[in-house]
Amino acid sequence: MIRVIALSEFEQQTLDLVLKRLQNAYGVGTELSRRASMPSEAYEPAADAYDAVKTLAEAEDVRTFGDDKILFLTDRPLALPVGPMGPGPVDGFADYGGLKAVATTAGLGEAKALPLPDGLAKRAARQVGHLFGLHHCYDARCAMLPGWAEGFGQYPEVSLCPFCREKSERRIQQA
Amino acid sequence: MLTGISIAGAPVSVGERVVYPNGGICRVQGVEQKLIAGREWRMLMLQREEDLATVMVPQEKVDTIGLRKVASGDAIQALFEFFTTSNTDPELDWKIRHRENFQKMAAGGLLDTAQVLKGLHALAQIRPLPQKEREMYDSARHQLVGEISAALSVPAAVAENNIDYALTPPPGSGRTAPKDQPLDLKALRRSFAGKRASGLASDLGLEEEESDDGLMDGFEDEEEGREEGLQDGESAAGNEDEEEGEAAPAKKPVKAPKPSAPKKPRAAGAAKTAPGAKPAVVAFPPASQPLSARPVKLNTPGPERKAAVEEPSGPGARPVGLEPPPPPATREPKPRAEPVPMEVSAPAGTREEPTRTTPSVPSPKPGIEARPHQPAAAAAKPAPAPRPLAPPERLPERPVPTEAPPEHLATANPAAAAARAKATAPQKPAKSAPAQPAPPPKREPGRRDVRRTASPVPRAAQPSKASSAKRPSSPTPLAPARATRAAKALKPATTTAPAKGARTPTKPKPTRKPTKTLTKPKASPKPAAKKPKAPLKLKASPKPAAAKKPKAPLKPKTPMKPAAAKKPKTPMKLAAAARPARSASKGMKPSSKPVRPSGKAAKPVGRPTKAPRPKPKAKAKIPSKPAARRAPAKPSKRTPAKSTASKSMPRKGKKK
C-alpha cells in the first residue's frame, strides 16, 4: 500500500490523479492518508528551501504495515546535500529501499512541458520507485527517468519500462 | 580493533566498510575459525549493509576475490571527472563488450565499474540495451551509488543524483553531457572489412588470451579448437564470422603466413595495436613448413604474443626482432631440391603467390614427395602483397605450379614420369574431390533403368520409388543425409550423362504411363470404357485377386451389377469395391460400428451397391470348396468395407 500524505494544499483532482497513476504504475493500492503541513524544522533559510532529508525525518507520518510506503507531497522547494557535481535540481527525495519519500511540484512550472498534476504524478512515481529499490532509468518513457532529463516532459503518462516494472514487481513480491 | 587480516597491505579493523566485488558495501564483523570439510578456515566475517547478509571470506582469498576498502574522496572526485569526460571507446561487438564488462564488474574496481556504467549509458542513448546489459547497467549503477554514498556519507539518492548530473547534466547547470565521439560507421566498416580480408593475427592472439574467462562456453570451444591446431582454427574462424555478423571483425583466418595489408587503426580501442602495424602474422613459420609445426608460436602465452604484436610500429613497418623459425628437424635429413626459395619467401612473408605453390611441384626426384595440404592452403590464400625483403634473383628459380607438371620431364624420362605420376596421383582426388562425380553418374543410368522397369508393378511402391530415385547410385551404404547431399552433387552429371547414352535402353515413359492411366480414371468419370479395366485393377492387386479367384465367373454378377444398374460405373465404385478386399486381406480391423453380431447390423449396411448379399447366393450356386470356406469369412471381412463404402454412398438405400 502506498500511503500519500499531502504536506501542501493540493486540489483533490490532482491528488486523485496521482493516486490513480501510482496504482497503475506499481499495481499496489494507494490512498490519501491525511493532510498535514511541512515541518518547520526542515526549513533552511539560506537555501530558501526545505531540507528533504529533514523533511522525511520530521514530517508527521501515519501508522503503517511492514510493506507500506509513505509518500509526502508538497509544493515547496526542497534541497539536498551538495555532492561532487554541485547543486542540482531537486524534485524529491527517497530513502532507497526504505519507507518514506517526498516529491515536490516546485520547478514544474518552469519546464512548461508537463501540467502540474502530470508532473507531480511522474515525480511521485519515481520517488516511490526508489522506495522499491529502483534506480534511474535512461528510457524516456519510463517513470524512473530523472526529472531533469530531456524526455521527461515528453511523456505525461506514468509507466515503467519492462526492466523497471519487472524489478519493482520482484521487490513488491519480496516485501 | 584489528582483525589481523589486511587488504592490499592495509590492516582491516572491525566495523570498517569494505567493498565486495559485485556484492556491495559490507561491514567487517570480525574473524572466525570455521571447520569446513574437515579443515580449519580462518574466515573474515562481513555483513552486507544492503540486506544484512553475512559473507564469510577465507583469509587466503581476501586479496584474490578483489575485496577492497571503500574508495576515498579523491577517488570519488576522480570518478566524477571521468564521468564528465567524453566517451571514447564504444565497443560495438556485443560479445566483446559483454565479456569486458563482465570482467570489469567481477574485478570490482571503482573505475572499472564506472567504465561499465558510462559505456552502457552511452550505448543506451543510441538504442535500448538488451536484457543482460540492462541488468549489468543497473548493477553497475547500484554498486556505484552504494560506494559513493558510503564514501561521501551522503544518502544514496544524492549519490545517484550526482551520477546523473554528470551523465545527463540538467539544463541550467551550464554543463553539457559528455559528448560521444561521433561514430564513423564507414570507417568502422572499412576497418572490419580490412580485418576480414587480411585476417590479422593480432586479433587472433588477443582473442585467445580472452578465452579463459568462462563467459561464453560456446566460444570457448572455438577457442580450444583454434589452439589445437591451425587447421582447426581455420574452420572455427569461419564459423565465428558467421556468428558475429556484421559488426564483428574477422578474428582468425590464420591459414598460413599471410601478407597482411597494413592494419587500419581500430576506431575503438586503438590502443590494442599500433596503427598500421603488421601483427603476429610475421611470427608464423614459413609456408614450407607443415601446418602442424606452425602453431607453436601461435600458442605462446598472451603477453608474449602481445609483445610480438606490438613490436612493429608505424605503417607498413616490418618486425625486426621476429626471425623466421628454422625448418623443423624432420626435414633436415631430407635432401631437398627446393628448400631455399621456401626459406626466403615464407618468412619474409609473402612475396608472391607462386612461392607457396612451389613445394607442391612434383620434382623429378622420386624421393621428394609432394605435400597435398599445402596447395590446398595456398589455394585458399588471397594474393599477397609484395614484400621488399625477398631477393629478386630467387624469383625466376621458382618452378611451375603444381597443376601442370612439366611436360618435358615426362617425355624425357619415363621413369621419372612414372614416379611423378605416383606422386601426383594422391593429389588429384584431394584437389578435385568435390568436383569429380564422374564414376557415379555412369552407374546411375543403369540403376535407374532397373528401377523403372521394376516400378510399375505395385502402385504403392511409387513413393518409395521416388525417394529412392533421390538416393545416390553409389553402392556404398551412405547415411541418408550424406546420400542426399551426394545425390544433389551428382544431379547435374546424372541428368546430362545418361541423357545421351542411356535414353534408348531406358523405358521410363512406357512404364510410367500405365500408372498414370490407373490413376486417371479415379478423377475422370468415364464409366463404360473402364469396365474392362476394372477387373484388371482387381487382378493387379495381389490380395484381392487371390481372394476372388474362385469367384471369377461371379464377379460381373455380384459386385459390379448393382453398381452398374444404379449409376454409371465410376472409378470411385471400383475403388470402393477394391478397398474392402484390401482391408480384409491386410487384416485391418473393422470399424467399431458394423461388427454385426446379428443380422440387424447387416441390414442397415445393405445398400444397393453392396456386394455381400448376392455373393452368398452365388456361392450356393457354385459348390466349390474354397468358396464355401470363404463364404462365412467374407461377409465378416467385408462388413467393414461396407461401412467404409457406405460412408461415401448416400443413404438413400436405407430408406428404400
Short mmCIF file of C-alpha atoms in Angstrom, two decimals, chain A residues 53 80-96 126-127 130 133-139 142 144 146-150 161-164 166-167 170-171, chain B residues 50 76-77 80-81 84 120-121 124-125 127-131 134-135 137-138 141-143 145 148 152 154-158 160-166 168-171 173 175:
data_model
loop_
_atom_site.label_atom_id
_atom_site.label_comp_id
_atom_site.label_asym_id
_atom_site.label_seq_id
_atom_site.Cartn_x
_atom_site.Cartn_y
_atom_site.Cartn_z
CA VAL A 53 16.21 14.63 4.44
CA LEU A 80 19.62 18.12 -0.73
CA PRO A 81 23.22 17.91 0.41
CA VAL A 82 25.55 19.08 -2.28
CA GLY A 83 27.55 16.38 -3.92
CA PRO A 84 30.66 16.36 -6.06
CA MET A 85 28.77 17.72 -9.03
CA GLY A 86 27.48 20.74 -7.16
CA PRO A 87 23.90 21.72 -6.56
CA GLY A 88 21.33 20.48 -8.92
CA PRO A 89 17.61 20.36 -9.36
CA VAL A 90 15.78 18.56 -6.59
CA ASP A 91 12.34 17.26 -7.31
CA GLY A 92 12.11 14.85 -4.47
CA PHE A 93 13.93 12.57 -2.18
CA ALA A 94 13.54 8.97 -1.20
CA ASP A 95 15.10 6.66 1.26
CA TYR A 96 16.36 3.93 -1.07
CA ARG A 126 9.93 7.98 -9.42
CA GLN A 127 10.31 8.53 -5.71
CA HIS A 130 13.29 4.45 -5.28
CA GLY A 133 14.83 -0.16 -4.95
CA LEU A 134 14.70 1.12 -8.50
CA HIS A 135 17.44 3.30 -9.88
CA HIS A 136 17.25 5.96 -12.52
CA CYS A 137 16.47 4.72 -15.97
CA TYR A 138 17.56 6.05 -19.32
CA ASP A 139 14.29 5.21 -21.01
CA CYS A 142 9.96 5.20 -18.02
CA MET A 144 12.30 6.35 -13.44
CA PRO A 146 15.39 11.70 -13.95
CA GLY A 147 13.22 14.76 -13.81
CA TRP A 148 15.77 16.95 -15.50
CA ALA A 149 16.38 14.67 -18.41
CA GLU A 150 15.23 15.70 -21.83
CA CYS A 161 9.90 0.25 -18.70
CA PRO A 162 9.86 -3.54 -18.76
CA PHE A 163 13.03 -3.83 -16.76
CA CYS A 164 11.91 -1.46 -14.05
CA GLU A 166 9.87 -6.45 -13.53
CA LYS A 167 12.26 -5.34 -10.87
CA ARG A 170 10.00 -8.62 -7.77
CA ARG A 171 10.62 -6.28 -4.92
CA GLU B 50 22.02 -3.65 1.88
CA ILE B 76 35.26 9.68 -5.95
CA GLN B 77 36.21 13.05 -7.31
CA PHE B 80 33.07 12.12 -11.43
CA GLU B 81 35.71 13.69 -13.55
CA THR B 84 32.21 14.15 -17.38
CA LEU B 120 26.45 1.26 -21.29
CA HIS B 121 24.86 4.60 -20.66
CA ALA B 124 21.72 3.27 -24.24
CA GLN B 125 21.46 6.70 -25.80
CA ARG B 127 19.45 2.13 -28.67
CA PRO B 128 17.85 0.26 -25.80
CA LEU B 129 20.14 -2.17 -24.09
CA PRO B 130 19.50 -5.86 -24.23
CA GLN B 131 18.34 -7.53 -21.09
CA ARG B 134 20.46 -3.67 -18.87
CA GLU B 135 20.95 -5.77 -15.79
CA TYR B 137 23.94 -1.37 -16.21
CA ASP B 138 21.65 -1.46 -13.23
CA ARG B 141 24.77 1.84 -11.04
CA HIS B 142 23.79 0.14 -7.84
CA GLN B 143 27.41 -0.55 -6.93
CA VAL B 145 25.59 4.54 -5.78
CA ILE B 148 29.64 6.88 -3.41
CA LEU B 152 30.87 10.63 0.94
CA VAL B 154 25.50 11.07 1.72
CA PRO B 155 22.17 9.43 1.06
CA ALA B 156 22.00 7.12 -1.87
CA ALA B 157 19.57 9.41 -3.62
CA VAL B 158 22.12 12.19 -3.52
CA GLU B 160 22.61 8.81 -7.76
CA ASN B 161 21.51 12.33 -8.50
CA ASN B 162 25.14 13.32 -8.75
CA ILE B 163 25.88 10.49 -11.10
CA ASP B 164 23.07 11.64 -13.32
CA TYR B 165 24.15 15.24 -13.00
CA ALA B 166 27.36 14.09 -14.57
CA THR B 168 22.94 13.89 -18.12
CA PRO B 169 23.57 17.37 -16.85
CA PRO B 170 20.48 19.38 -16.04
CA PRO B 171 19.68 22.25 -18.38
CA SER B 173 23.86 23.68 -14.83
CA ARG B 175 27.49 21.74 -18.32
#
